[in-house]
Amino acid sequence: MDFAAHASYLRLVDLAQRAHRAGRCTHEIDADDIALARLYAHAFRGHVIGAFHATRLALDGIEDPGRSPAREIRSYVSATLADLADLAMDPIQPDARALVSTFHRYDQGVRRVIEGLEQLNELTWNGRLDRIARRFRQVIEEIA
């Protein structure tokens, strides 16, 4: 479920996770971390139409899997993609919230989508779905 990411991205993921485990404590987060989190958030935001919306439309265009677990996963992935696109409506804050909230939500969302697409592909192997999943992962890896 992991995807290739730059060491800086992975460091921000770790910082966000530690902050959440510590009750959203931000004492380890400095101005450089905030600036980098804001850059990544803007990069994700730039892919609302190209990755999140397009992937959701492509997924919706695949024949209904018909089996209940696959249908539930597809619905979950589609809803998560819509949530990621909707994040573009929220401001990217100029403080630690850029990392602990916005960046973290983008990261968790794309991980859920990648995992869901992998599960869906295992249940209903479909060449088109495989291409959609690979393309989504490629876009996310370009960002990260």
PDB file of C-alpha atoms in Angstrom:
ATOM      1  CA  MET A   1       0.000   0.000   0.000  1.00  0.00           C
ATOM      2  CA  ASP A   2       2.981   2.278   0.350  1.00  0.00           C
ATOM      3  CA  PHE A   3       4.033   4.460  -2.522  1.00  0.00           C
ATOM      4  CA  ALA A   4       7.396   5.901  -3.469  1.00  0.00           C
ATOM      5  CA  ALA A   5       7.965   9.240  -1.767  1.00  0.00           C
ATOM      6  CA  HIS A   6      10.798  11.683  -1.149  1.00  0.00           C
ATOM      7  CA  ALA A   7      12.444  11.606   2.288  1.00  0.00           C
ATOM      8  CA  SER A   8      11.013  15.072   3.022  1.00  0.00           C
ATOM      9  CA  TYR A   9       7.473  13.830   2.369  1.00  0.00           C
ATOM     10  CA  LEU A  10       8.004  10.801   4.596  1.00  0.00           C
ATOM     11  CA  ARG A  11       9.408  13.027   7.349  1.00  0.00           C
ATOM     12  CA  LEU A  12       6.247  15.165   7.237  1.00  0.00           C
ATOM     13  CA  VAL A  13       4.095  12.026   7.393  1.00  0.00           C
ATOM     14  CA  ASP A  14       6.020  10.942  10.483  1.00  0.00           C
ATOM     15  CA  LEU A  15       5.716  14.398  12.080  1.00  0.00           C
ATOM     16  CA  ALA A  16       1.964  14.491  11.443  1.00  0.00           C
ATOM     17  CA  GLN A  17       1.482  10.998  12.860  1.00  0.00           C
ATOM     18  CA  ARG A  18       3.507  11.817  15.973  1.00  0.00           C
ATOM     19  CA  ALA A  19       1.536  15.039  16.453  1.00  0.00           C
ATOM     20  CA  HIS A  20      -1.749  13.127  16.207  1.00  0.00           C
ATOM     21  CA  ARG A  21      -0.571  10.437  18.641  1.00  0.00           C
ATOM     22  CA  ALA A  22       0.373  13.225  21.081  1.00  0.00           C
ATOM     23  CA  GLY A  23      -3.067  14.824  20.939  1.00  0.00           C
ATOM     24  CA  ARG A  24      -2.213  17.094  17.999  1.00  0.00           C
ATOM     25  CA  CYS A  25       0.781  18.502  19.833  1.00  0.00           C
ATOM     26  CA  THR A  26       2.755  20.723  17.466  1.00  0.00           C
ATOM     27  CA  HIS A  27       5.917  21.439  19.491  1.00  0.00           C
ATOM     28  CA  GLU A  28       8.131  19.433  17.066  1.00  0.00           C
ATOM     29  CA  ILE A  29       6.878  21.321  14.003  1.00  0.00           C
ATOM     30  CA  ASP A  30       8.945  24.289  12.815  1.00  0.00           C
ATOM     31  CA  ALA A  31       8.482  26.950  10.137  1.00  0.00           C
ATOM     32  CA  ASP A  32      10.287  24.882   7.488  1.00  0.00           C
ATOM     33  CA  ASP A  33       7.958  21.933   8.152  1.00  0.00           C
ATOM     34  CA  ILE A  34       4.948  24.223   7.781  1.00  0.00           C
ATOM     35  CA  ALA A  35       6.264  25.691   4.527  1.00  0.00           C
ATOM     36  CA  LEU A  36       6.927  22.226   3.102  1.00  0.00           C
ATOM     37  CA  ALA A  37       3.513  20.931   4.200  1.00  0.00           C
ATOM     38  CA  ARG A  38       1.900  23.933   2.512  1.00  0.00           C
ATOM     39  CA  LEU A  39       3.812  23.204  -0.719  1.00  0.00           C
ATOM     40  CA  TYR A  40       2.688  19.573  -0.697  1.00  0.00           C
ATOM     41  CA  ALA A  41      -0.900  20.623   0.045  1.00  0.00           C
ATOM     42  CA  HIS A  42      -0.816  22.994  -2.928  1.00  0.00           C
ATOM     43  CA  ALA A  43       0.634  20.209  -5.094  1.00  0.00           C
ATOM     44  CA  PHE A  44      -2.221  17.893  -4.092  1.00  0.00           C
ATOM     45  CA  ARG A  45      -4.680  20.702  -4.700  1.00  0.00           C
ATOM     46  CA  GLY A  46      -3.316  21.115  -8.213  1.00  0.00           C
ATOM     47  CA  HIS A  47      -4.408  17.557  -8.995  1.00  0.00           C
ATOM     48  CA  VAL A  48      -8.056  17.853  -7.959  1.00  0.00           C
ATOM     49  CA  ILE A  49      -9.303  17.545 -11.536  1.00  0.00           C
ATOM     50  CA  GLY A  50      -6.422  15.543 -13.000  1.00  0.00           C
ATOM     51  CA  ALA A  51      -6.185  12.863 -10.335  1.00  0.00           C
ATOM     52  CA  PHE A  52      -9.015  12.876  -7.823  1.00  0.00           C
ATOM     53  CA  HIS A  53     -11.959  13.795 -10.052  1.00  0.00           C
ATOM     54  CA  ALA A  54     -10.679  11.931 -13.130  1.00  0.00           C
ATOM     55  CA  THR A  55      -9.969   8.768 -11.134  1.00  0.00           C
ATOM     56  CA  ARG A  56     -13.443   8.871  -9.597  1.00  0.00           C
ATOM     57  CA  LEU A  57     -15.056   9.281 -13.024  1.00  0.00           C
ATOM     58  CA  ALA A  58     -12.925   6.489 -14.503  1.00  0.00           C
ATOM     59  CA  LEU A  59     -13.785   4.219 -11.581  1.00  0.00           C
ATOM     60  CA  ASP A  60     -17.480   5.011 -11.937  1.00  0.00           C
ATOM     61  CA  GLY A  61     -17.200   4.152 -15.644  1.00  0.00           C
ATOM     62  CA  ILE A  62     -16.119   0.579 -14.972  1.00  0.00           C
ATOM     63  CA  GLU A  63     -18.810  -2.077 -15.022  1.00  0.00           C
ATOM     64  CA  ASP A  64     -20.410  -2.591 -11.618  1.00  0.00           C
ATOM     65  CA  PRO A  65     -18.509  -5.422  -9.911  1.00  0.00           C
ATOM     66  CA  GLY A  66     -21.799  -6.924  -8.730  1.00  0.00           C
ATOM     67  CA  ARG A  67     -20.230  -8.622  -5.728  1.00  0.00           C
ATOM     68  CA  SER A  68     -20.981  -6.956  -2.418  1.00  0.00           C
ATOM     69  CA  PRO A  69     -17.426  -6.553  -1.023  1.00  0.00           C
ATOM     70  CA  ALA A  70     -16.172  -5.130  -4.327  1.00  0.00           C
ATOM     71  CA  ARG A  71     -19.172  -2.821  -4.596  1.00  0.00           C
ATOM     72  CA  GLU A  72     -18.571  -1.528  -1.050  1.00  0.00           C
ATOM     73  CA  ILE A  73     -14.871  -0.935  -1.694  1.00  0.00           C
ATOM     74  CA  ARG A  74     -15.622   0.867  -4.947  1.00  0.00           C
ATOM     75  CA  SER A  75     -18.161   3.084  -3.204  1.00  0.00           C
ATOM     76  CA  TYR A  76     -15.657   3.834  -0.407  1.00  0.00           C
ATOM     77  CA  VAL A  77     -12.870   4.696  -2.870  1.00  0.00           C
ATOM     78  CA  SER A  78     -15.196   6.908  -4.884  1.00  0.00           C
ATOM     79  CA  ALA A  79     -16.323   8.757  -1.735  1.00  0.00           C
ATOM     80  CA  THR A  80     -12.707   9.183  -0.590  1.00  0.00           C
ATOM     81  CA  LEU A  81     -11.769  10.642  -3.979  1.00  0.00           C
ATOM     82  CA  ALA A  82     -14.677  13.095  -3.690  1.00  0.00           C
ATOM     83  CA  ASP A  83     -13.489  14.050  -0.185  1.00  0.00           C
ATOM     84  CA  LEU A  84      -9.964  14.662  -1.505  1.00  0.00           C
ATOM     85  CA  ALA A  85     -11.333  16.895  -4.248  1.00  0.00           C
ATOM     86  CA  ASP A  86     -13.479  18.757  -1.705  1.00  0.00           C
ATOM     87  CA  LEU A  87     -10.401  19.536   0.414  1.00  0.00           C
ATOM     88  CA  ALA A  88      -9.537  22.152  -2.206  1.00  0.00           C
ATOM     89  CA  MET A  89     -12.340  24.278  -0.748  1.00  0.00           C
ATOM     90  CA  ASP A  90     -10.617  24.473   2.648  1.00  0.00           C
ATOM     91  CA  PRO A  91      -7.916  27.090   3.201  1.00  0.00           C
ATOM     92  CA  ILE A  92      -4.335  25.939   3.695  1.00  0.00           C
ATOM     93  CA  GLN A  93      -3.483  27.504   7.022  1.00  0.00           C
ATOM     94  CA  PRO A  94      -0.228  29.448   7.563  1.00  0.00           C
ATOM     95  CA  ASP A  95       0.615  27.555  10.749  1.00  0.00           C
ATOM     96  CA  ALA A  96       1.056  23.983  12.013  1.00  0.00           C
ATOM     97  CA  ARG A  97      -2.487  23.144  10.882  1.00  0.00           C
ATOM     98  CA  ALA A  98      -1.095  23.013   7.334  1.00  0.00           C
ATOM     99  CA  LEU A  99       0.785  19.880   8.398  1.00  0.00           C
ATOM    100  CA  VAL A 100      -1.379  18.383  11.145  1.00  0.00           C
ATOM    101  CA  SER A 101      -4.656  18.907   9.312  1.00  0.00           C
ATOM    102  CA  THR A 102      -4.450  19.609   5.570  1.00  0.00           C
ATOM    103  CA  PHE A 103      -1.319  17.654   4.627  1.00  0.00           C
ATOM    104  CA  HIS A 104      -2.284  14.791   6.930  1.00  0.00           C
ATOM    105  CA  ARG A 105      -5.781  14.568   5.419  1.00  0.00           C
ATOM    106  CA  TYR A 106      -4.403  14.494   1.880  1.00  0.00           C
ATOM    107  CA  ASP A 107      -1.839  11.833   2.792  1.00  0.00           C
ATOM    108  CA  GLN A 108      -4.351   9.621   4.595  1.00  0.00           C
ATOM    109  CA  GLY A 109      -6.864  10.011   1.784  1.00  0.00           C
ATOM    110  CA  VAL A 110      -4.484   9.057  -1.011  1.00  0.00           C
ATOM    111  CA  ARG A 111      -3.268   6.064   1.002  1.00  0.00           C
ATOM    112  CA  ARG A 112      -6.880   4.913   1.445  1.00  0.00           C
ATOM    113  CA  VAL A 113      -7.533   5.295  -2.280  1.00  0.00           C
ATOM    114  CA  ILE A 114      -4.400   3.355  -3.242  1.00  0.00           C
ATOM    115  CA  GLU A 115      -5.236   0.590  -0.774  1.00  0.00           C
ATOM    116  CA  GLY A 116      -8.865   0.460  -1.918  1.00  0.00           C
ATOM    117  CA  LEU A 117      -7.906   0.318  -5.594  1.00  0.00           C
ATOM    118  CA  GLU A 118      -5.487  -2.534  -4.819  1.00  0.00           C
ATOM    119  CA  GLN A 119      -8.190  -4.444  -2.919  1.00  0.00           C
ATOM    120  CA  LEU A 120     -10.718  -3.844  -5.669  1.00  0.00           C
ATOM    121  CA  ASN A 121      -8.249  -5.022  -8.283  1.00  0.00           C
ATOM    122  CA  GLU A 122      -7.587  -8.225  -6.320  1.00  0.00           C
ATOM    123  CA  LEU A 123     -11.317  -8.971  -6.093  1.00  0.00           C
ATOM    124  CA  THR A 124     -12.291  -8.122  -9.659  1.00  0.00           C
ATOM    125  CA  TRP A 125      -9.124  -8.061 -11.736  1.00  0.00           C
ATOM    126  CA  ASN A 126      -9.869  -5.809 -14.639  1.00  0.00           C
ATOM    127  CA  GLY A 127      -7.252  -4.422 -17.016  1.00  0.00           C
ATOM    128  CA  ARG A 128      -8.907  -1.019 -17.055  1.00  0.00           C
ATOM    129  CA  LEU A 129      -9.045  -0.865 -13.262  1.00  0.00           C
ATOM    130  CA  ASP A 130      -5.396  -1.881 -13.101  1.00  0.00           C
ATOM    131  CA  ARG A 131      -4.477   1.005 -15.433  1.00  0.00           C
ATOM    132  CA  ILE A 132      -6.538   3.440 -13.340  1.00  0.00           C
ATOM    133  CA  ALA A 133      -4.820   2.271 -10.142  1.00  0.00           C
ATOM    134  CA  ARG A 134      -1.340   2.461 -11.666  1.00  0.00           C
ATOM    135  CA  ARG A 135      -1.982   5.948 -13.059  1.00  0.00           C
ATOM    136  CA  PHE A 136      -3.325   7.222  -9.732  1.00  0.00           C
ATOM    137  CA  ARG A 137      -0.286   5.831  -7.902  1.00  0.00           C
ATOM    138  CA  GLN A 138       2.021   7.405 -10.513  1.00  0.00           C
ATOM    139  CA  VAL A 139       0.461  10.855 -10.028  1.00  0.00           C
ATOM    140  CA  ILE A 140       0.715  10.580  -6.236  1.00  0.00           C
ATOM    141  CA  GLU A 141       4.344   9.468  -6.461  1.00  0.00           C
ATOM    142  CA  GLU A 142       5.094  12.468  -8.683  1.00  0.00           C
ATOM    143  CA  ILE A 143       3.670  14.735  -5.975  1.00  0.00           C
ATOM    144  CA  ALA A 144       5.319  12.947  -3.056  1.00  0.00           C
TER     145      ALA A 144
END
